[in-house]
CSV table of C-alpha atoms in Angstrom, one decimal:
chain,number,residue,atom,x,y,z
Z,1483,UNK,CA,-36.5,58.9,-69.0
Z,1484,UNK,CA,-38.3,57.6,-65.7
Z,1485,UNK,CA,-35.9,60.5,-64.0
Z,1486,UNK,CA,-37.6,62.8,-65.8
Z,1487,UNK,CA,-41.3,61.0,-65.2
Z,1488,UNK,CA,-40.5,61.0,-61.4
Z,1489,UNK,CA,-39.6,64.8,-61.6
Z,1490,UNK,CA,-43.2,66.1,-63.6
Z,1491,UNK,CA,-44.8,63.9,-60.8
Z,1492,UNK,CA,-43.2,64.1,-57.8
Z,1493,UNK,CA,-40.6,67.4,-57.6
Z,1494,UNK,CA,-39.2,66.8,-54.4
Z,1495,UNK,CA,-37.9,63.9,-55.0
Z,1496,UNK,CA,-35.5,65.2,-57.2
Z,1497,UNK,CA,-33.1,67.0,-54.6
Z,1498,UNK,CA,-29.6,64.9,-54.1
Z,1499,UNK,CA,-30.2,63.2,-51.1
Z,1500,UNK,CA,-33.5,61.8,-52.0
Z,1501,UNK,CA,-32.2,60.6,-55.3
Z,1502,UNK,CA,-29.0,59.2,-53.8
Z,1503,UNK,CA,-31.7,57.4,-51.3
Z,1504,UNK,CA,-33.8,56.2,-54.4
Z,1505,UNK,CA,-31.0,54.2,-56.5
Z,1506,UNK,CA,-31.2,50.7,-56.8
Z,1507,UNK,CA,-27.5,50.1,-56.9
Z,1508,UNK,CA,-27.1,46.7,-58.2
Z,1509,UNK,CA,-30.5,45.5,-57.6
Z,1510,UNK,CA,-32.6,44.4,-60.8
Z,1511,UNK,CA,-36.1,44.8,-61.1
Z,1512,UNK,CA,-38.4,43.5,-64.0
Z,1513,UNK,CA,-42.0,43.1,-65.3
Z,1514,UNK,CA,-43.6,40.0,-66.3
Z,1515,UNK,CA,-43.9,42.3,-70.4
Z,1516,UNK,CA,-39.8,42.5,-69.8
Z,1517,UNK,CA,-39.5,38.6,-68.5
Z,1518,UNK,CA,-41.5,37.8,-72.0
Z,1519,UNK,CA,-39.4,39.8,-74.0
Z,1520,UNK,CA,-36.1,38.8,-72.5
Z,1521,UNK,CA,-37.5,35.0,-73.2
Z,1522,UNK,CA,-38.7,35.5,-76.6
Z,1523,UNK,CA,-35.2,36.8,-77.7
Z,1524,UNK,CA,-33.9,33.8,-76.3
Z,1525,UNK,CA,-36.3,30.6,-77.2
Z,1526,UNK,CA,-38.1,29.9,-80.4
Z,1527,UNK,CA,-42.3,29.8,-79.5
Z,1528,UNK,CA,-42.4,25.8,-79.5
Z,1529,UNK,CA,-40.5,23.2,-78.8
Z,1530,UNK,CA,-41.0,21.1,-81.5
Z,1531,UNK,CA,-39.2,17.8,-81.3
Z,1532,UNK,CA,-40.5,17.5,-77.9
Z,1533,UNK,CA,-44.1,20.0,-78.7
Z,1534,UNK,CA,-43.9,20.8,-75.8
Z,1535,UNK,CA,-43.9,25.3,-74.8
Z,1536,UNK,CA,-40.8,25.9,-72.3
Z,1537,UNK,CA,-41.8,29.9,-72.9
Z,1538,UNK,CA,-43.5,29.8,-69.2
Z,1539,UNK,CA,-40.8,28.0,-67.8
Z,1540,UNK,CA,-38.2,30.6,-69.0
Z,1541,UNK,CA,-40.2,33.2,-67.3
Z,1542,UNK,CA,-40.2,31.7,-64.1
Z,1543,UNK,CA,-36.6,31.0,-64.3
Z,1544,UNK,CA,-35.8,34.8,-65.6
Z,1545,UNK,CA,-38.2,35.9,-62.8
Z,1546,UNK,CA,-36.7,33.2,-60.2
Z,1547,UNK,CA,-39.7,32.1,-58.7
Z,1548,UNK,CA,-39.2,28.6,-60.8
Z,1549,UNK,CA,-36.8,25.8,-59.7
Z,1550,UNK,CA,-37.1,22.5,-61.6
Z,1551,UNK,CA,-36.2,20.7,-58.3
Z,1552,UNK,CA,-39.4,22.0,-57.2
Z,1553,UNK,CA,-41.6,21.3,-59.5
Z,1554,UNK,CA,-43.9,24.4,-58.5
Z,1555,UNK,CA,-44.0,27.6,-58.8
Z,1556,UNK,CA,-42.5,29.8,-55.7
Z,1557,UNK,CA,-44.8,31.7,-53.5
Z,1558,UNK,CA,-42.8,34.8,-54.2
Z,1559,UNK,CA,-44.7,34.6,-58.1
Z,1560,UNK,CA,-47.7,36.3,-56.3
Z,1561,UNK,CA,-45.7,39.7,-56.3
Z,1562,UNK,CA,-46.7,39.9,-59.9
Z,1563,UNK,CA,-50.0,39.9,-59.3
Z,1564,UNK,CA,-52.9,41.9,-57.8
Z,1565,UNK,CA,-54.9,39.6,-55.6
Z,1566,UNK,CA,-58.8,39.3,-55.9
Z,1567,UNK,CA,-60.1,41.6,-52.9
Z,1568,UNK,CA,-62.6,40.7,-49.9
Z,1569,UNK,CA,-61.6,37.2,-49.1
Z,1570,UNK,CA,-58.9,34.8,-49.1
Z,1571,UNK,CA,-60.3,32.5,-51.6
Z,1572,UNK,CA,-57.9,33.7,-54.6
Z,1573,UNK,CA,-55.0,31.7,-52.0
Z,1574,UNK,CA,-57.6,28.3,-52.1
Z,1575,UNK,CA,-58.3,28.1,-55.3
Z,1576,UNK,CA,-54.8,28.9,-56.8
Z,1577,UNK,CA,-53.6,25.9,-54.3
Z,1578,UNK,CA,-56.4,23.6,-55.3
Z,1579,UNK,CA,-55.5,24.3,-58.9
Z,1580,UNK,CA,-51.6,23.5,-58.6
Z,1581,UNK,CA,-52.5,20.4,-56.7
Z,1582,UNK,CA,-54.7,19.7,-60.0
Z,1583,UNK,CA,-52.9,20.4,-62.9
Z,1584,UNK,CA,-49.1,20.8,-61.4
Z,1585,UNK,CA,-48.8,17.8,-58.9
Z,1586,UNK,CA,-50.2,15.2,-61.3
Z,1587,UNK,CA,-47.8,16.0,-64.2
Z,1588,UNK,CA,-44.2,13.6,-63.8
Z,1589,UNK,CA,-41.7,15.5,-62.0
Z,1590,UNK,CA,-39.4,15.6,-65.1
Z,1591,UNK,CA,-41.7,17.0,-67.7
Z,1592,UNK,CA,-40.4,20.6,-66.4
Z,1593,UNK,CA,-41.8,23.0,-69.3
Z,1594,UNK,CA,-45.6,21.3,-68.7
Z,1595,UNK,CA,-45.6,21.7,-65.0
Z,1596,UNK,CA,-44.2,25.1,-65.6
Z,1597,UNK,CA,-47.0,26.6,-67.9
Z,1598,UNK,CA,-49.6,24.3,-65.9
Z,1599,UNK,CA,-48.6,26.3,-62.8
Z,1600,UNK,CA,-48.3,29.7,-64.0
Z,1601,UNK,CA,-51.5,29.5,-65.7
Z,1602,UNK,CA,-53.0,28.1,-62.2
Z,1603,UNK,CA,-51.7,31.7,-61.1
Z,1604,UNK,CA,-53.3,33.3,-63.9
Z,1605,UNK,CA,-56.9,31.7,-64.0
Z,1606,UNK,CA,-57.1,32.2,-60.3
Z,1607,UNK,CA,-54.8,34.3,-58.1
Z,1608,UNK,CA,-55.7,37.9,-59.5
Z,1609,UNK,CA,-55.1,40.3,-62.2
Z,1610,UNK,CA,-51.3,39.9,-63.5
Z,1611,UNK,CA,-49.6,43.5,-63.4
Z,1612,UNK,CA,-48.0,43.2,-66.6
Z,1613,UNK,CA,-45.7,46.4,-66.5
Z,1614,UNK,CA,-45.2,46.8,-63.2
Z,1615,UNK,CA,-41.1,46.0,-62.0
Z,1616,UNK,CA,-40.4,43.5,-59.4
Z,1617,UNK,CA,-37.3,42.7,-57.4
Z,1618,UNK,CA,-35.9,39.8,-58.6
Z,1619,UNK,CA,-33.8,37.5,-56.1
Z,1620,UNK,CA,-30.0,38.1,-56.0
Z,1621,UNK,CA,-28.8,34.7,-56.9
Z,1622,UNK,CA,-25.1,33.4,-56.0
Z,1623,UNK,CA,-23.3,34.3,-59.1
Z,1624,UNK,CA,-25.0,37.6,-58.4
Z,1625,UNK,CA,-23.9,37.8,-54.9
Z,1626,UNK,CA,-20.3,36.9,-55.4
Z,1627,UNK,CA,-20.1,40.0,-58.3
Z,1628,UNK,CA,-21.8,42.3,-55.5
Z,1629,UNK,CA,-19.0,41.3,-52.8
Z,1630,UNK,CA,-16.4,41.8,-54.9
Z,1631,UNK,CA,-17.6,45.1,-56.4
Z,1632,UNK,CA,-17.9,46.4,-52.5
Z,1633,UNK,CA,-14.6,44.9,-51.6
Z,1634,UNK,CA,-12.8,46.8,-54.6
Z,1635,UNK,CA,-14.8,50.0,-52.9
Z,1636,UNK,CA,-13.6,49.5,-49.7
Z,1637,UNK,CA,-10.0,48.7,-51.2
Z,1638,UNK,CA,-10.1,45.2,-49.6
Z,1639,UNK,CA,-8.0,42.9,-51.4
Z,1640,UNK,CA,-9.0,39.4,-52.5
Z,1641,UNK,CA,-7.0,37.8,-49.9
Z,1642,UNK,CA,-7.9,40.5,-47.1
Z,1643,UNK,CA,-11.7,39.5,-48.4
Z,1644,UNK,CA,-11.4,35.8,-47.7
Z,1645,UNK,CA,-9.9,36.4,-44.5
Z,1646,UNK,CA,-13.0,38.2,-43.4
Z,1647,UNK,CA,-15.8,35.5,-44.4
Z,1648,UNK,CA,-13.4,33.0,-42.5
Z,1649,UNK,CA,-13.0,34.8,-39.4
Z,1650,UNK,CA,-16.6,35.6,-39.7
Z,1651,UNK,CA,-17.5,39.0,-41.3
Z,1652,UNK,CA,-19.1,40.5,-38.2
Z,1653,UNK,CA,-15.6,40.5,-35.9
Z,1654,UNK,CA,-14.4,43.4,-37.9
Z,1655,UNK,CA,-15.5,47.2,-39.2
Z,1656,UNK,CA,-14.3,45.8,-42.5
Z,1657,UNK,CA,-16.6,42.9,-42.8
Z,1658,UNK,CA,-19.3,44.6,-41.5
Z,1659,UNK,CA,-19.4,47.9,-43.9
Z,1660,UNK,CA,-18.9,45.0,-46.6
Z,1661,UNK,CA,-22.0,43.5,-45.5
Z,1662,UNK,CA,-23.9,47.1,-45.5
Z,1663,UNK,CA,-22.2,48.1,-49.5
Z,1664,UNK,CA,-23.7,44.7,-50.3
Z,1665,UNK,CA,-27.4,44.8,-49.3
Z,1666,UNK,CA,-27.6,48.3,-50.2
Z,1667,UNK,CA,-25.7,47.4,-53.7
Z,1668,UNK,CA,-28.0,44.6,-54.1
Z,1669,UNK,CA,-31.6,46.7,-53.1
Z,1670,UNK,CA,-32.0,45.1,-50.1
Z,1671,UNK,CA,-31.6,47.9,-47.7
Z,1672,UNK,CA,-30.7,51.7,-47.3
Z,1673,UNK,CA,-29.6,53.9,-44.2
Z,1674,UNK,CA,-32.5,55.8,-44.3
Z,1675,UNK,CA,-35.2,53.3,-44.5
Z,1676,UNK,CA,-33.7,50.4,-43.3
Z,1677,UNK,CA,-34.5,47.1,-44.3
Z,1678,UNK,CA,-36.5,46.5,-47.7
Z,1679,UNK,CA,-39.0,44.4,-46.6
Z,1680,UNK,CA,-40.9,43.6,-49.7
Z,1681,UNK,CA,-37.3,42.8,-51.3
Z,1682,UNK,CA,-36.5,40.1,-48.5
Z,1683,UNK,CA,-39.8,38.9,-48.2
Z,1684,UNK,CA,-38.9,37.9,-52.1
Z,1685,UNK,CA,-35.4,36.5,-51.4
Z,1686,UNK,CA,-35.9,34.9,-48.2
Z,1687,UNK,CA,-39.0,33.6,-49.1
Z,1688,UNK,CA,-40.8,35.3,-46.1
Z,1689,UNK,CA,-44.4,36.1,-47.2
Z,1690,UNK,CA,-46.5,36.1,-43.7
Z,1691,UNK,CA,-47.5,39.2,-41.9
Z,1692,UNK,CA,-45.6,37.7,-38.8
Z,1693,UNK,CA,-42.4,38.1,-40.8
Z,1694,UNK,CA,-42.9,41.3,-41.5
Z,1695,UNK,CA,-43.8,42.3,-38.0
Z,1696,UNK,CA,-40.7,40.6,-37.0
Z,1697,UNK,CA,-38.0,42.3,-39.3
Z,1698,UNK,CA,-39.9,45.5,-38.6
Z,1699,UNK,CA,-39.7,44.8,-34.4
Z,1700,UNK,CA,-36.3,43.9,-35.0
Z,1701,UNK,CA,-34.7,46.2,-36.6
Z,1702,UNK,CA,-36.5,49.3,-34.5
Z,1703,UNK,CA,-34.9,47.7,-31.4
Z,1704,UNK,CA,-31.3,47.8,-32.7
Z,1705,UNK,CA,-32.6,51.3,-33.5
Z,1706,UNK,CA,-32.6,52.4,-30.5
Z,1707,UNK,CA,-28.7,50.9,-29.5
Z,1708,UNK,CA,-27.5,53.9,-31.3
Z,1709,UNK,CA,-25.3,51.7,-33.3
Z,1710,UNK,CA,-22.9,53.1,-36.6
Z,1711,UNK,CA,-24.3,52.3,-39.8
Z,1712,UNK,CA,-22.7,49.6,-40.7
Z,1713,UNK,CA,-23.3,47.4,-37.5
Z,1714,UNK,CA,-26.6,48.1,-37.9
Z,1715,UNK,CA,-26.9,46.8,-41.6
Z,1716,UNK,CA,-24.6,43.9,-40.4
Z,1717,UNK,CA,-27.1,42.9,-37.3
Z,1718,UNK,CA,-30.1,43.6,-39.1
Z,1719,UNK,CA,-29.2,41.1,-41.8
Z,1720,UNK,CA,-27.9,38.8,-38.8
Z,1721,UNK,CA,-30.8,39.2,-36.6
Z,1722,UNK,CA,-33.7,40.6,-38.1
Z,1723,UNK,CA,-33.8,38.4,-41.4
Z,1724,UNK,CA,-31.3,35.2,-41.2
Z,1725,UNK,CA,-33.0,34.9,-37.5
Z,1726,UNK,CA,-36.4,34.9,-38.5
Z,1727,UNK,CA,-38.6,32.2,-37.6
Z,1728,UNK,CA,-41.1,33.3,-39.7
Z,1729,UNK,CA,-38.3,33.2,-43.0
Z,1730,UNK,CA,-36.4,30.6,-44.6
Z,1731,UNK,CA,-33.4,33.1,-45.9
Z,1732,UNK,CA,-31.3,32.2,-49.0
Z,1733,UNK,CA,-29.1,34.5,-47.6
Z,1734,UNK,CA,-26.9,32.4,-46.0
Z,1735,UNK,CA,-24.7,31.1,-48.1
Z,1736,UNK,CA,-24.3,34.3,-49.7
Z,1737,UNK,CA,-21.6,35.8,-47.7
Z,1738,UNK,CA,-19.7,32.9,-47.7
Z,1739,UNK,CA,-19.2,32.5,-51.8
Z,1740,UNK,CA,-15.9,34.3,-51.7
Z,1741,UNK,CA,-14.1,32.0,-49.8
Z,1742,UNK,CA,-14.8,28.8,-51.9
């Protein structure tokens, strides 16, 4: 079906190579309407030996921009939203508002601090873009399927693959096409466009315009070394996002699941 939409609207993006460009692979996107739905199958409304709503909380955790440890909700949240325009205030007074109503609740009374936040989000960062898909983080079980999948591919056996990660996946050709099939598997990049920035800026955490100007400087120098497309995934991911000053990349244990 949203084949079909993307055909009455745009044609040309229906030839092979630009639909073979537009697949998401692996990668899973979802709107805050799907994040509901998937929670209401899931959790009755209320809890009610505890009254308390852990509805918002299950969001956040669907949607991964909530980690109890934290208490708060993640920066990345914002994606779901369409910012007030013509000043920076939406950023203030979303801030102020979790400092409020977030920060004072205990740290253990989760499902509060969880609607407290979101609806800090709601009351003050923008308009919520209720049907609109987002990316949503690859987390590690995630990951792990993802390698796996690419090393089955790439007919690299199980022992062949933890012999990569502990020699260090970019020492081979093997390790490094395994690192391209899994950031293009997992949405993150694509040999045509290179590095999703958007995408990373949601899994790395990286949400400044500095990062972005520094994955996009970074990657259109290695550009220019001429290098085969899997060295080029592999050092893009190396030094474009896990060496990013501006990020603080979840990636990094990724790649390393296989051999635990």
């Amino acid at each position: 079906m949203e084949l079909k939409t993307c055909c009455i609207i745009l044609p040309l993006l229906c030839t092979l190579t630009s639909y073979a460009e537009a697949l998401d692979h692996a990668a899973i996107l979802k709107s805050p309407n799907e994040l509901q739905l998937e929670c209401s199958k899931y959790l009755p409304s209320i809890d009610v030996s505890q009254n308390v709503d852990c509805y918002d909380r299950c969001i956040g955790l669907v949607g991964r921009f909530w980690n109890d440890s934290i208490g708060r909700p993640a920066q990345t949240i914002a994606r779901y939203y369409q910012p007030d325009t013509g000043s920076q205030d939406h950023i203030t007074r979303t801030d102020q508002c979790l400092c409020e109503k977030v920060l004072t609740v205990p740290r253990n009374a989760y499902c509060q601090r969880a609607s407290s936040g979101l609806q800090c989000y709601l009351d003050n960062y923008g308009q919520l873009l209720t049907g609109t898909p987002q990316f949503v983080p690859v987390t590690e079980i995630r990951a792990a399927q993802i390698f796996w999948d690419c090393a089955q591919m790439l007919q690299i056996s199980r022992d062949r693959l933890t012999q990569i990660f502990k020699d260090g996946y970019n020492k081979t050709s093997e390790g490094r096409c395994l690192i391209r099939c899994f950031l293009v598997r997992a949405g993150l990049y694509s040999d045509r466009q290179g590095p999703n920035i958007g995408r990373f800026a949601v899994q790395c955490e990286g949400y400044t315009a500095e990062y972005e100007q520094a994955v996009v400087s970074c990657y259109d120098r290695l550009k220019k070394e001429s290098l085969d497309s899997c060295s080029l995934a592999t050092r893009t991911m190396d030094e474009c996002i896990q060496g990013n000053q501006f990020s603080s990349s979840d990636i990094d244990g990724l790649e390393k699941l296989e051999v635990q």
